[in-house]
Coordinates of C-alpha atoms in Angstrom, one line a residue:
Chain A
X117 CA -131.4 -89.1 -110.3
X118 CA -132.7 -91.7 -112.5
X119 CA -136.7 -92.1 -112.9
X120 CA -138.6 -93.9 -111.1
X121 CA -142.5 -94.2 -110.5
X122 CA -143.3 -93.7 -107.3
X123 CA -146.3 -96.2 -105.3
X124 CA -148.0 -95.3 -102.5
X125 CA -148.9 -98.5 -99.9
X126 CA -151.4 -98.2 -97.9
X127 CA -150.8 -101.5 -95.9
X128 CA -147.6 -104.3 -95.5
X129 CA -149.6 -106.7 -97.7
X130 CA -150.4 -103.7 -100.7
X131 CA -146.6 -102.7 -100.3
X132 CA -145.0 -106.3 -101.2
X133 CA -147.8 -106.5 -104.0
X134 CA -146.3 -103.6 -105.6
X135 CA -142.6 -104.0 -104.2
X136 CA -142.7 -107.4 -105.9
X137 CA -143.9 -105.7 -109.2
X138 CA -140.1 -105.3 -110.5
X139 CA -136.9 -106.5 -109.1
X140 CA -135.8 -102.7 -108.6
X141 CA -137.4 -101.9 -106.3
X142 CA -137.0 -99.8 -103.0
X143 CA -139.2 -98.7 -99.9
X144 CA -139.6 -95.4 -99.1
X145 CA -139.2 -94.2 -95.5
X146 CA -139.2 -90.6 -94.4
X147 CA -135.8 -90.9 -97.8
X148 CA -133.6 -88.9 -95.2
X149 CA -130.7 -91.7 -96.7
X150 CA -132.4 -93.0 -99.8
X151 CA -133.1 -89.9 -101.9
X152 CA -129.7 -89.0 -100.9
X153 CA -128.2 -92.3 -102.1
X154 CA -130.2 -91.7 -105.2
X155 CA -128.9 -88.7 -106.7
X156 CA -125.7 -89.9 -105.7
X157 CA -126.7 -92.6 -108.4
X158 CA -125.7 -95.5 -105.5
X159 CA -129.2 -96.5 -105.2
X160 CA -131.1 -97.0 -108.7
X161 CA -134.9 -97.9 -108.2
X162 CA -137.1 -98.1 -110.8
X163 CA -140.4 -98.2 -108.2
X164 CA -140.5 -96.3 -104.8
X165 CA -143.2 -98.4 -102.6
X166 CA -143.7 -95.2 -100.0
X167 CA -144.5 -97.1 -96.6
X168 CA -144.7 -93.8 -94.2
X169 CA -148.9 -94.7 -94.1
X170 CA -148.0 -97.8 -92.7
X171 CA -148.1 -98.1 -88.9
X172 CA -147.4 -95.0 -87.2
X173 CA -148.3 -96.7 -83.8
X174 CA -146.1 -97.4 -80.4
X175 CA -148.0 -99.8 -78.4
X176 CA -147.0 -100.4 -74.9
X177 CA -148.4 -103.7 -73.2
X178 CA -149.4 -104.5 -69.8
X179 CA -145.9 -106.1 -69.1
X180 CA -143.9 -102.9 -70.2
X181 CA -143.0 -104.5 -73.3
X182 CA -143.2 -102.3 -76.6
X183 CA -144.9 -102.7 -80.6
X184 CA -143.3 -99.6 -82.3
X185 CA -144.4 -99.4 -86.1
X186 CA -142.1 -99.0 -88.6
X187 CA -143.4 -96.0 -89.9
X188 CA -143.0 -94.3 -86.8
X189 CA -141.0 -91.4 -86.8
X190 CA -137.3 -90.9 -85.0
X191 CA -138.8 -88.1 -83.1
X192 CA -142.0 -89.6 -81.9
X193 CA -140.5 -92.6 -80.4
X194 CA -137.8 -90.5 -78.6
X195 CA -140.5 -88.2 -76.6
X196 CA -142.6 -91.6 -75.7
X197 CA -143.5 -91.3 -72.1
X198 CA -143.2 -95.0 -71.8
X199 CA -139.5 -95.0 -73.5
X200 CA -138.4 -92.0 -71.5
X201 CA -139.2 -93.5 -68.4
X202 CA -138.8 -97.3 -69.0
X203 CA -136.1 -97.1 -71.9
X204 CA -134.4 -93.9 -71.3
X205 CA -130.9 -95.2 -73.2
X206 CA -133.3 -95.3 -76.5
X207 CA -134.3 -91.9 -76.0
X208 CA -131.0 -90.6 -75.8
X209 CA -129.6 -92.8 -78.3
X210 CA -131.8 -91.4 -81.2
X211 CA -131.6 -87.8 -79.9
X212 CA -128.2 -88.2 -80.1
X213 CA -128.3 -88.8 -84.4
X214 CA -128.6 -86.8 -87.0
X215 CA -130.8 -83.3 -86.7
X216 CA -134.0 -82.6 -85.4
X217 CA -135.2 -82.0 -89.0
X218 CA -134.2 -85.0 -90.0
X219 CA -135.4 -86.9 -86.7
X220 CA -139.3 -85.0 -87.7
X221 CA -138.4 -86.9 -91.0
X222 CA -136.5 -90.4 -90.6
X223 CA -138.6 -93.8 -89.4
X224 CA -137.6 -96.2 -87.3
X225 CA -137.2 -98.5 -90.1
X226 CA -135.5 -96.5 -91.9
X227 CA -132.9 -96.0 -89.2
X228 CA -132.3 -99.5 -89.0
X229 CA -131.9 -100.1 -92.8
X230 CA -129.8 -97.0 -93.2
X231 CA -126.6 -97.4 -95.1
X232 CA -123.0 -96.9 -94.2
X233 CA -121.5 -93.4 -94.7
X234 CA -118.0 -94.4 -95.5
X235 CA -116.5 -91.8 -98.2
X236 CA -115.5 -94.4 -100.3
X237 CA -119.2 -95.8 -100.6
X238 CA -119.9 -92.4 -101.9
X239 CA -117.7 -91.8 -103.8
X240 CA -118.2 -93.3 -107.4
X241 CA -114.2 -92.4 -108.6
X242 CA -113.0 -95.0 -105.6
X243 CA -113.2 -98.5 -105.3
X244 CA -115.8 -100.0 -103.2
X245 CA -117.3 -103.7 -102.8
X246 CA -120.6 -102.8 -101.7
X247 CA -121.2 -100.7 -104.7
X248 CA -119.5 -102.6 -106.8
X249 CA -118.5 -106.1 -105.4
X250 CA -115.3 -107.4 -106.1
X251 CA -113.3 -104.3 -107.6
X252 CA -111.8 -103.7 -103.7
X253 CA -112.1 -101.4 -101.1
X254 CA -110.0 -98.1 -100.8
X255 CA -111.0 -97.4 -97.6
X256 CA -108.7 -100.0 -96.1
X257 CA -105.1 -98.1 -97.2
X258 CA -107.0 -94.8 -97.0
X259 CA -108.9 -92.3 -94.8
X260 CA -110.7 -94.7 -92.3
X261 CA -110.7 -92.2 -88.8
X262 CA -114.7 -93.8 -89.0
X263 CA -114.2 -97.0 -89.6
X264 CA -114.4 -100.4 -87.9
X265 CA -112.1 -102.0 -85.7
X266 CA -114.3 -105.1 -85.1
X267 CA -115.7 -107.8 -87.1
X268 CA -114.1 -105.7 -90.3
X269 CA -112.7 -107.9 -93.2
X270 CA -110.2 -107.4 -96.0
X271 CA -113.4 -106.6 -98.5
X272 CA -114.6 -103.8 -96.5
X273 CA -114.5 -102.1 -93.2
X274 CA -117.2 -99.4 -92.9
X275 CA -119.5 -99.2 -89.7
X276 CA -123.0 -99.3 -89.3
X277 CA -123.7 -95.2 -88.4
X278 CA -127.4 -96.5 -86.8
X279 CA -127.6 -94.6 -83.0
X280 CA -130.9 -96.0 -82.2
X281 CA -129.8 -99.5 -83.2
X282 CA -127.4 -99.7 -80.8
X283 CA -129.9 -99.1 -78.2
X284 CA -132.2 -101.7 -79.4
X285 CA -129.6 -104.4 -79.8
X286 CA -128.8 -103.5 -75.9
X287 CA -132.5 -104.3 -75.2
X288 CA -133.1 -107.7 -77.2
X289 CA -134.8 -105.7 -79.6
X290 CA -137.1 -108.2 -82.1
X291 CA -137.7 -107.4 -85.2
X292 CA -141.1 -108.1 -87.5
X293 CA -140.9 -109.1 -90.6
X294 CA -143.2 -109.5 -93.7
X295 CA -142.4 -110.9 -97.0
X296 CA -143.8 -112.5 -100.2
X297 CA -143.3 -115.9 -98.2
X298 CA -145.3 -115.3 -95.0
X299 CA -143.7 -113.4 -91.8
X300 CA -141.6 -114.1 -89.4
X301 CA -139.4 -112.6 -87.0
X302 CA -135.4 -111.9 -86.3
X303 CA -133.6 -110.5 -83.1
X304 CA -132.2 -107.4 -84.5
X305 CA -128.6 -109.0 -83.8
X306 CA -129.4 -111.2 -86.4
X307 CA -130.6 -108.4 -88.4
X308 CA -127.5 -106.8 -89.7
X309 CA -124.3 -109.1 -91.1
X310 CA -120.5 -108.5 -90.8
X311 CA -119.1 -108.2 -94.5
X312 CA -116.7 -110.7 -94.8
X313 CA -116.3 -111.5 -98.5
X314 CA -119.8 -110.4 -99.1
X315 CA -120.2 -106.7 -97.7
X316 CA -122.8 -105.9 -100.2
X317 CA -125.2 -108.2 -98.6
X318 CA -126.0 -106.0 -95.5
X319 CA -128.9 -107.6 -94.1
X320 CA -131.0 -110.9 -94.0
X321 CA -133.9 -109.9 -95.1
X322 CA -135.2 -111.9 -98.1
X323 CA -135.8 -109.6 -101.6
X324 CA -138.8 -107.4 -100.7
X325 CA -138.8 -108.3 -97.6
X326 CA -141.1 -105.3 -95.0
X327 CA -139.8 -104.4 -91.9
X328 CA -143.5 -104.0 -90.0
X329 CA -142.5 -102.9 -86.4
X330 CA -139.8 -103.7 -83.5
X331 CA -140.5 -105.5 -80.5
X332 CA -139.0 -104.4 -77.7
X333 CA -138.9 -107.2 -75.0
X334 CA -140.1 -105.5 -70.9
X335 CA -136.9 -105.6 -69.1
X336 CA -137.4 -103.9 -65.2
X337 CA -133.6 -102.9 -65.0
X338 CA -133.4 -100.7 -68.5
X339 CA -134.7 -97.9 -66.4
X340 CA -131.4 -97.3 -65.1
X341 CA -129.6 -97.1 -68.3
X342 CA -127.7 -94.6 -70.5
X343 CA -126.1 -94.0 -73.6
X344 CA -122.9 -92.4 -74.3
X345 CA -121.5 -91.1 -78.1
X346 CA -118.1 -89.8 -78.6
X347 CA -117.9 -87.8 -81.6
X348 CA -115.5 -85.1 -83.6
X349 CA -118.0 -82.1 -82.8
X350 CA -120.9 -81.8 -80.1
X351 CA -123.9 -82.3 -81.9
X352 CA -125.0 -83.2 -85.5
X353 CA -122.5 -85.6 -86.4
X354 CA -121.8 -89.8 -86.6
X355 CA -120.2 -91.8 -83.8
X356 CA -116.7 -92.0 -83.2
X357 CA -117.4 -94.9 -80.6
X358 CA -120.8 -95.0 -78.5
X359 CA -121.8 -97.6 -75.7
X360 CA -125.4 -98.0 -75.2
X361 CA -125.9 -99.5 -71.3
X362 CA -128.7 -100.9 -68.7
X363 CA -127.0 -102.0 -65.1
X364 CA -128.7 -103.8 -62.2
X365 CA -126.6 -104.1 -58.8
X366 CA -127.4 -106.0 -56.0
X367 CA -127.0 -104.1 -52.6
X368 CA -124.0 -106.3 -52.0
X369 CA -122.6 -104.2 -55.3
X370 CA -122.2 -107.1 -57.6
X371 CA -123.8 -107.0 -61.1
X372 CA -126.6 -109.2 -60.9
X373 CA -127.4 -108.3 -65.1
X374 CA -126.2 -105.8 -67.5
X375 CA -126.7 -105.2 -71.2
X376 CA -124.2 -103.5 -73.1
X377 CA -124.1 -102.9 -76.9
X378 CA -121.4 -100.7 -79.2
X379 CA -121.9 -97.9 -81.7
X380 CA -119.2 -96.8 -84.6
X381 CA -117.2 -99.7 -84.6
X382 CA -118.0 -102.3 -86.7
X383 CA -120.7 -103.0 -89.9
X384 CA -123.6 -103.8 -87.6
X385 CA -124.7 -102.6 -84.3
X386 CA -122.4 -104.3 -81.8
X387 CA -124.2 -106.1 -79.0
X388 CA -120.8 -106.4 -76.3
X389 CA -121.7 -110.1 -75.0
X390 CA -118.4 -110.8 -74.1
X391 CA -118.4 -107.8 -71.5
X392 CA -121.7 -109.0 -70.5
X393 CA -120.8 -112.0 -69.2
X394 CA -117.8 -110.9 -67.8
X395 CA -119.5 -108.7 -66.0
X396 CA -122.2 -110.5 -64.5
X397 CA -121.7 -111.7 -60.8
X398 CA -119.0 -109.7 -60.4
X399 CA -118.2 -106.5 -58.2
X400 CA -119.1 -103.4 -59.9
X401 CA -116.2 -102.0 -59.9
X402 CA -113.4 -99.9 -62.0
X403 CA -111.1 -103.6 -62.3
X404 CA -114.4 -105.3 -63.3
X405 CA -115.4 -103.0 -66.1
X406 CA -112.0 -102.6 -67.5
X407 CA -111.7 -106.5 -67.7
X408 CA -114.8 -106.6 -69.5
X409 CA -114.3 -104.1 -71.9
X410 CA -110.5 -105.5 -72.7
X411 CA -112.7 -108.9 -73.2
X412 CA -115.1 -107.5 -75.0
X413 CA -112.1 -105.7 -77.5
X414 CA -109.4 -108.7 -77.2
X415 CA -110.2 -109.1 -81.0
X416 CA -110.3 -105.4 -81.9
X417 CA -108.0 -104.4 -85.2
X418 CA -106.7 -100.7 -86.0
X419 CA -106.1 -99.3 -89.5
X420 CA -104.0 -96.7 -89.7
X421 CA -106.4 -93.6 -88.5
X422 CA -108.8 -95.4 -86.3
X423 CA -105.9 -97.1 -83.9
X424 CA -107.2 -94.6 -81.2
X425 CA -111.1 -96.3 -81.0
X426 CA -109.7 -99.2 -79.5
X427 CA -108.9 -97.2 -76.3
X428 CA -111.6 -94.8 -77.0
X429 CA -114.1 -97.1 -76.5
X430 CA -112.6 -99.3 -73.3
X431 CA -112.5 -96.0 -71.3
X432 CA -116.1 -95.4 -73.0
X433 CA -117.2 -98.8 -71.8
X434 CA -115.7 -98.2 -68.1
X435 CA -117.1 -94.4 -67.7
X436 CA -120.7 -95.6 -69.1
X437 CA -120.6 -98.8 -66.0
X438 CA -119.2 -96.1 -63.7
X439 CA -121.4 -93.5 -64.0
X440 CA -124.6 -95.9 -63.6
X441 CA -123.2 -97.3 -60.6
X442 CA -122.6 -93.9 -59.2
X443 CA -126.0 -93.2 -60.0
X444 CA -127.3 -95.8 -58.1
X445 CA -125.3 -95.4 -55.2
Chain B
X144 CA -150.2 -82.8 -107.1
X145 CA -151.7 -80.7 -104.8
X146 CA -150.5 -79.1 -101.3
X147 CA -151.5 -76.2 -99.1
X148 CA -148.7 -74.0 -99.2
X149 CA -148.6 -71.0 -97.0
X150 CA -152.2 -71.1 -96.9
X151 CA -153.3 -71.6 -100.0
X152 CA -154.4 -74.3 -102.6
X153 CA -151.6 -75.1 -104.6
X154 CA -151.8 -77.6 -107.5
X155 CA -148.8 -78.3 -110.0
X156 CA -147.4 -81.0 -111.9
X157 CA -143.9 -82.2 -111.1
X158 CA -141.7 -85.4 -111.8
X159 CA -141.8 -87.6 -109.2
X160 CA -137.5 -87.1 -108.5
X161 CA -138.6 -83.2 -107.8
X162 CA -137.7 -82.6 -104.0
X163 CA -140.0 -80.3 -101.9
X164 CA -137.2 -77.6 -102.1
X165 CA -136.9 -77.5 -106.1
X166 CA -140.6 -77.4 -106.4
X167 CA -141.0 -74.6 -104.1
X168 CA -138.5 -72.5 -105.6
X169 CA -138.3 -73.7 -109.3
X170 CA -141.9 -74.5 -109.9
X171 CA -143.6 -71.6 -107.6
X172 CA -141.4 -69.2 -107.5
X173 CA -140.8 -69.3 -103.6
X174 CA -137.1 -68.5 -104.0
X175 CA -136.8 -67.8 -100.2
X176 CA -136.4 -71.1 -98.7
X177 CA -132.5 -71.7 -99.8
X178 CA -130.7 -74.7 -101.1
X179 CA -127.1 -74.8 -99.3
X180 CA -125.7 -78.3 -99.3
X181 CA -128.7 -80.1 -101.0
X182 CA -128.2 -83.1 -99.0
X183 CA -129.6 -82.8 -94.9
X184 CA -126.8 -81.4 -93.8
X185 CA -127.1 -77.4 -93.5
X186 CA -130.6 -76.9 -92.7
X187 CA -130.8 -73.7 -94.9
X188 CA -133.7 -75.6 -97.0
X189 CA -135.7 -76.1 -93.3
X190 CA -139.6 -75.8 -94.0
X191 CA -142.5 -76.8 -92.0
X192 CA -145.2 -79.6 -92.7
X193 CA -147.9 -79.4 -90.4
X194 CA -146.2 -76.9 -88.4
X195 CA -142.9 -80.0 -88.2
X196 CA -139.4 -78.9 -89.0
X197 CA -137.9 -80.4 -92.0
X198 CA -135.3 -80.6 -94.4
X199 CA -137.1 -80.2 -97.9
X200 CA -133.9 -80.8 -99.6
X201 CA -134.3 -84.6 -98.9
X202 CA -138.3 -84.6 -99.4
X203 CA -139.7 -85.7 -102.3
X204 CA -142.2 -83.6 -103.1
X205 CA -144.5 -86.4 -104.5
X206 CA -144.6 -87.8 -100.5
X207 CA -145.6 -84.7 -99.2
X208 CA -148.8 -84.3 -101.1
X209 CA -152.0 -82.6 -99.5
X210 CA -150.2 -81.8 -96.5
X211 CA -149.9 -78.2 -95.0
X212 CA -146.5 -76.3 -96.1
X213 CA -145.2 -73.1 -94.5
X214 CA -142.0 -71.6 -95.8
X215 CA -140.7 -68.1 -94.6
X216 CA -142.9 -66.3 -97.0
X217 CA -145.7 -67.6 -95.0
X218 CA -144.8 -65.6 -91.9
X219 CA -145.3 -62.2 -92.2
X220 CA -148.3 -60.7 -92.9
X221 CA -148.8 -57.8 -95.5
X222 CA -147.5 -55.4 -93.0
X223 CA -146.2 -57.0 -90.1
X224 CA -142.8 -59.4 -89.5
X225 CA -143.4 -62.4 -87.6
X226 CA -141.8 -61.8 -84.3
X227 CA -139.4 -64.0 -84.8
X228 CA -138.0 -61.8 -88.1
X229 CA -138.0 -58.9 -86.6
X230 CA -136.2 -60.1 -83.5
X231 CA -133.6 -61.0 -86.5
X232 CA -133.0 -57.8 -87.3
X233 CA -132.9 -56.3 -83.6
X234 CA -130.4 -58.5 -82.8
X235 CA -128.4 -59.2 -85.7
X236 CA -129.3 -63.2 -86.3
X237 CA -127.5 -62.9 -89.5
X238 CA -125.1 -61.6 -91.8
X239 CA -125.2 -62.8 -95.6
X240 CA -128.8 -63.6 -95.1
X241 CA -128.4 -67.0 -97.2
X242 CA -129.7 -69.6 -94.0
X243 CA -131.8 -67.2 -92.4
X244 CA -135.0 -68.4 -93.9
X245 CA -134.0 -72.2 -92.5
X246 CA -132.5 -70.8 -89.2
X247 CA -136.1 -69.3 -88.6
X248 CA -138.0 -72.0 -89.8
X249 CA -136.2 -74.0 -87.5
X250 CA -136.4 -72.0 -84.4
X251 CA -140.2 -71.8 -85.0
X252 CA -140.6 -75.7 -85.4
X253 CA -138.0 -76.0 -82.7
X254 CA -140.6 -74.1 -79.8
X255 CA -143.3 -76.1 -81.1
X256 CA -141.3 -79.1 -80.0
X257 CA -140.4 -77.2 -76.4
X258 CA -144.3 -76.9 -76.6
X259 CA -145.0 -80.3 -76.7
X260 CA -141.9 -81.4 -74.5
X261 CA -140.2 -82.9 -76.9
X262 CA -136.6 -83.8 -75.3
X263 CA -132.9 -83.7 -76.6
X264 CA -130.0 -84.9 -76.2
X265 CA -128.7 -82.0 -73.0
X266 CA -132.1 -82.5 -71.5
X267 CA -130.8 -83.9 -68.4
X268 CA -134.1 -85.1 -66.4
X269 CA -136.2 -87.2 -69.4
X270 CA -139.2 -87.4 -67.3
X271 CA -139.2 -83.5 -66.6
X272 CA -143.0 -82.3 -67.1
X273 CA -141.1 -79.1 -68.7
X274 CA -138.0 -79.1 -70.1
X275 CA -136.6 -75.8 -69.7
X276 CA -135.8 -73.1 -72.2
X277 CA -131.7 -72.5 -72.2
X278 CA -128.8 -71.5 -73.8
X279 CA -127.7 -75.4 -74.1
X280 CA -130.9 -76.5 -75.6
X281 CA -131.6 -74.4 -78.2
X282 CA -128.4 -74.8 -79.3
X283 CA -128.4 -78.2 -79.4
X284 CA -131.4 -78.2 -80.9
X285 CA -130.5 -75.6 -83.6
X286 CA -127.5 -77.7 -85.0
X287 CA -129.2 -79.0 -87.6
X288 CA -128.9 -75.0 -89.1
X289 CA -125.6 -74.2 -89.7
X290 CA -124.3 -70.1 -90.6
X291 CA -120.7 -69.7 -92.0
X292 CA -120.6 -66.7 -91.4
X293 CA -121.0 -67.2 -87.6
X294 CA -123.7 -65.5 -86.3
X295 CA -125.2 -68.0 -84.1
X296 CA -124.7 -65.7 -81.2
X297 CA -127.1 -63.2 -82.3
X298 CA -129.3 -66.4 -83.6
X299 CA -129.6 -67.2 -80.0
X300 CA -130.4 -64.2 -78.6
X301 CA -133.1 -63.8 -81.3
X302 CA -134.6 -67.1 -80.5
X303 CA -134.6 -66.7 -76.5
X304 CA -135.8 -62.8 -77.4
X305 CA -138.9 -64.4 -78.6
X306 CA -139.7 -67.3 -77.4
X307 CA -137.8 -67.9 -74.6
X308 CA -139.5 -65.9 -71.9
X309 CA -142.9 -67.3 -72.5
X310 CA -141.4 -71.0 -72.2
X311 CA -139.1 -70.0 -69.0

C-alpha cells in the first residue's frame, strides 16, 4: 500500500475542504472495498478524507418517505423498523451481500460507490480499461461466468456487484449530493453509467463530489415486495442474477403498478422499465410476466460462460412476479 | 493513537496503512486474533468494536481510534473460559485451531445481534418481535467465518450449546 495521510471530516463541508486539498484523493467509508483496492495498488490516494462521522441518521417522515445518511451502516439500515415493514425488499437485499462483519462495517455510500469485482480488474498481469484505459479488456475472450449480458460494450463488460442498489433503483431511490460547486441531487438511475468506450468513468459525480444521504421516495405498495439473488453458493457470495420487486394488483388481478429492477447483469444496477411497462395493466399472470421479462431482455448478449443468465434471470423475473402474487392471493 | 483494548488503555504509534489486525498482532503482541485471507473474506481476523463484529483485516487501524476492542484474549478471565470456549472444546468446534479465535468472536457478536433483532437473510417474518434462534440462522449468519477443515458441525452445536437456549 502506498502512503497516504489520512483526514478525519467531521461534516460534508470540512470533507470537500480537505478532499479538494490534492487531486488524489479518496473518501473513506467503513474501506470494506477501498483498503482492499489499496493494497491491491488499484486505488492510489495520497489523502483518505474518513467520512464515517458524517450522518449516521435514518430519518423517516410523516409521508413514509426516508433521509438515510451516508455514513449509515449496511446493518443498521437493514434492521430499521420502518424499512422492514415499509421496504422489506431493501432489507433483504443488503442482508443478502457480503458478511455480517462486513455489513457491521460497510456504509451505505460506500455500497453504492463500490467497485466491480471482475478478476481482470484485480488483476494487475491482465489487461483492463478501467484500470488502465485503452490497453483492452481480457475479460471479454476470458472467464466472464460474472459478467454482464446487458448494456456491456466491447471496452468492458463487468457488473456492478451493489445488492442494496438494486433495491433502491426499484424504489426511485434519490440521491444527495454535495460538491465544491453547491449540491444538488440525482435519481440513483442516473447515478451509475454503462461503460461504453469509457468504462473507467463509473459514475457522474463531479471530482470530490460527497454522497450526503439517499432519499427514498414513500411508495404504499413496496410493502408487498421481495428480493431474489441467485448465486454459486448459499450465502456469502456476489449475484449470479438477482431481481429486486414491489407488485400492486387490483382485485380484478391486473397489475395496477410494479417496480422491478436487476442485480449481476450489467455495470450499473438495472432498473427493468421495459418489464414495467409491460406489465402494467395487464393480468398478473405466468404469460404476462414471461412477456415482460423477454421485453425486458430482447437486448440481452451472452459471452461465452455467462450464456445461461439470460434464462437465469427470465425465470428469476417470472418466480419473483409469481410468488408476490401468490402472496397476495 | 489510542484505543481500549481488552479493557485496557492502549496507546501506540502506527502508520496510518497499519490495519487493526497487524496492529494487534505485530505491534501488541495479540497474536491470537489470525490473519487467513487478509482481505474480508475468511473471517478468521473477526474482532469486536463496541461489542460489533468485524473484520479487522479491512480496518484501518487509524479509523478505529478511541473505540472499545475485544479480541479473544479478552474473553477468559485468569481462570475461567468464556462459555463460549469451553463449549469449543466440549464439542469439538475445531480442529487446526487457526479460525477459532474469529469463529468465536463472531458467534459472540452474532447473539448480540439476535439480542437486538437484528434480521437476515432466512429470517422469514421481518417484522417478527423475536427472530428465533435456529440451525438455519446461525448458519447463515456465521458464513462470514469459514473452517477448511470442516468443523462447522461442531461450531454449531457449540454456538446453540451456549447461546441458543437462552434466546429459544
Amino acid at each position: 500500500m502506498n502512503p497516504f495521510s489520512y483526514e478525519r471530516a467531521t461534516d460534508a463541508a470540512s470533507a470537500i475542504r480537505l478532499a479538494n486539498a490534492t487531486a488524489a484523493t479518496r473518501y473513506l467509508g467503513g474501506g470494506t472495498n477501498l483498503v482492499d483496492l489499496m493494497r491491491e495498488h488499484i486505488e492510489q490516494p495520497e489523502v483518505l478524507v474518513d467520512v464515517t462521522p458524517l450522518a449516521q441518521t435514518i430519518e423517516v417522515r410523516a409521508d413514509g418517505s426516508m433521509l438515510i445518511g451516508a455514513a449509515v451502516k449496511n446493518t443498521a439500515l437493514a434492521s430499521d423498523a420502518h424499512v422492514r415493514q415499509a421496504f422489506p425488499l431493501l432489507s433483504r437485499a443488503i442482508l443478502a451481500g457480503a458478511s455480517a462483519q462486513i455489513r457491521n462495517m460497510a456504509t451505505v455510500a460506500g455500497n453504492i460507490l463500490q467497485r466491480t469485482r471482475c478478476t481482470y480488474f484485480y488483476d494487475e498481469a491482465a489487461r483492463c480499461n478501467k484500470r488502465k484505459p485503452g490497453c483492452g479488456c481480457d475479460a471479454l475472450q476470458g472467464f466472464n461466468r460474472y459478467h454482464a449480458i446487458l448494456g456491456a460494450s466491447d471496452d468492458c463488460v463487468a457488473t456492478h456487484p451493489s445488492d442494496l442498489c438494486v433495491a433502491l433503483v426499484a424504489l426511485d431511490a434519490v440521491v444527495h449530493l454535495q460538491g465544491a460547486a453547491g449540491s444538488r441531487s440525482l435519481p440513483l438511475t442516473e447515478l451509475h453509467r454503462l461503460p461504453g468506450a469509457h468504462p473507467e468513468h463509473e459514475t457522474e459525480l463531479q471530482p470530490h463530489e460527497l454522497i450526503t444521504a439517499i432519499e427514498i421516495p414513500a411508495l404504499a405498495f413496496a410493502g408487498h415486495s421481495a428480493y431474489r439473488k441467485v448465486r454459486d453458493r448459499s450465502s456469502y457470495a456476489f449475484a449470479l442474477v438477482s431481481v429486486a420487486a414491489a407488485l400492486d394488483v387490483d382485485a380484478q388481478g391486473r397489475v395496477r403498478d410494479v417496480r422491478l429492477a436487476l442485480g449481476g447483469v450489467a455495470h450499473k444496477p438495472w432498473r427493468a422499465s421495459k418489464a414495467e411497462a409491460v406489465l402494467r395493466g395487464q393480468a398478473a399472470t405466468e404469460a404476462t410476466f414471461l412477456a415482460a421479462a423477454d421485453a425486458e431482455l430482447a437486448a440481452a448478449r451472452g459471452l461465452r460462460d455467462n450464456g445461461f443468465k439470460i434464462e437465469l434471470a427470465r425465470r428469476t423475473i417470472v418466480a419473483v412476479l409469481q410468488q408476490l402474487t401468490e402472496a397476495r392471493a | 493513537m489510542q484505543f481500549t483494548i481488552n479493557g485496557h488503555a492502549v496507546e501506540v504509534e502506527a502508520d496510518v496503512r497499519t490495519s487493526l489486525l497487524d496492529l494487534l498482532r505485530e505491534q501488541l503482541g495479540l497474536s491470537g486474533t489470525k490473519k487467513g485471507c487478509d482481505q474480508g473474506a475468511c473471517g478468521a481476523c473477526t474482532v469486536l468494536v463496541d461489542g460489533e463484529r468485524i473484520n479487522a483485516c479491512l480496518a484501518l487501524a487509524v479509523q478505529y481510534q478511541g473505540r472499545a476492542i475485544t479480541t479473544i484474549e479478552g474473553l477468559a478471565d485468569e481462570q475461567t473460559l468464556h462459555p463460549l470456549q469451553a463449549a469449543f472444546v466440549e464439542h469439538d468446534g475445531f480442529q487446526c485451531g487457526y479460525c477459532t479465535p474469529g469463529q468465536i468472536c463472531s458467534a459472540i457478536g452474532m447473539a448480540h445481534e439476535l439480542e437486538r433483532n437484528v434480521p437476515s437473510v432466512v429470517t422469514a417474518d421481518l417484522t417478527a418481535q423475536r427472530i428465533a434462534f435456529d440451525h438455519d440462522e446461525v448458519r447463515e449468519r456465521m458464513s462470514g467465518n469459514l473452517c477448511r477443515c470442516g468443523a462447522y458441525n461442531g461450531i454449531v452445536d457449540a454456538i446453540n450449546a451456549t447461546f441458543g437456549r437462552a434466546s429459544a
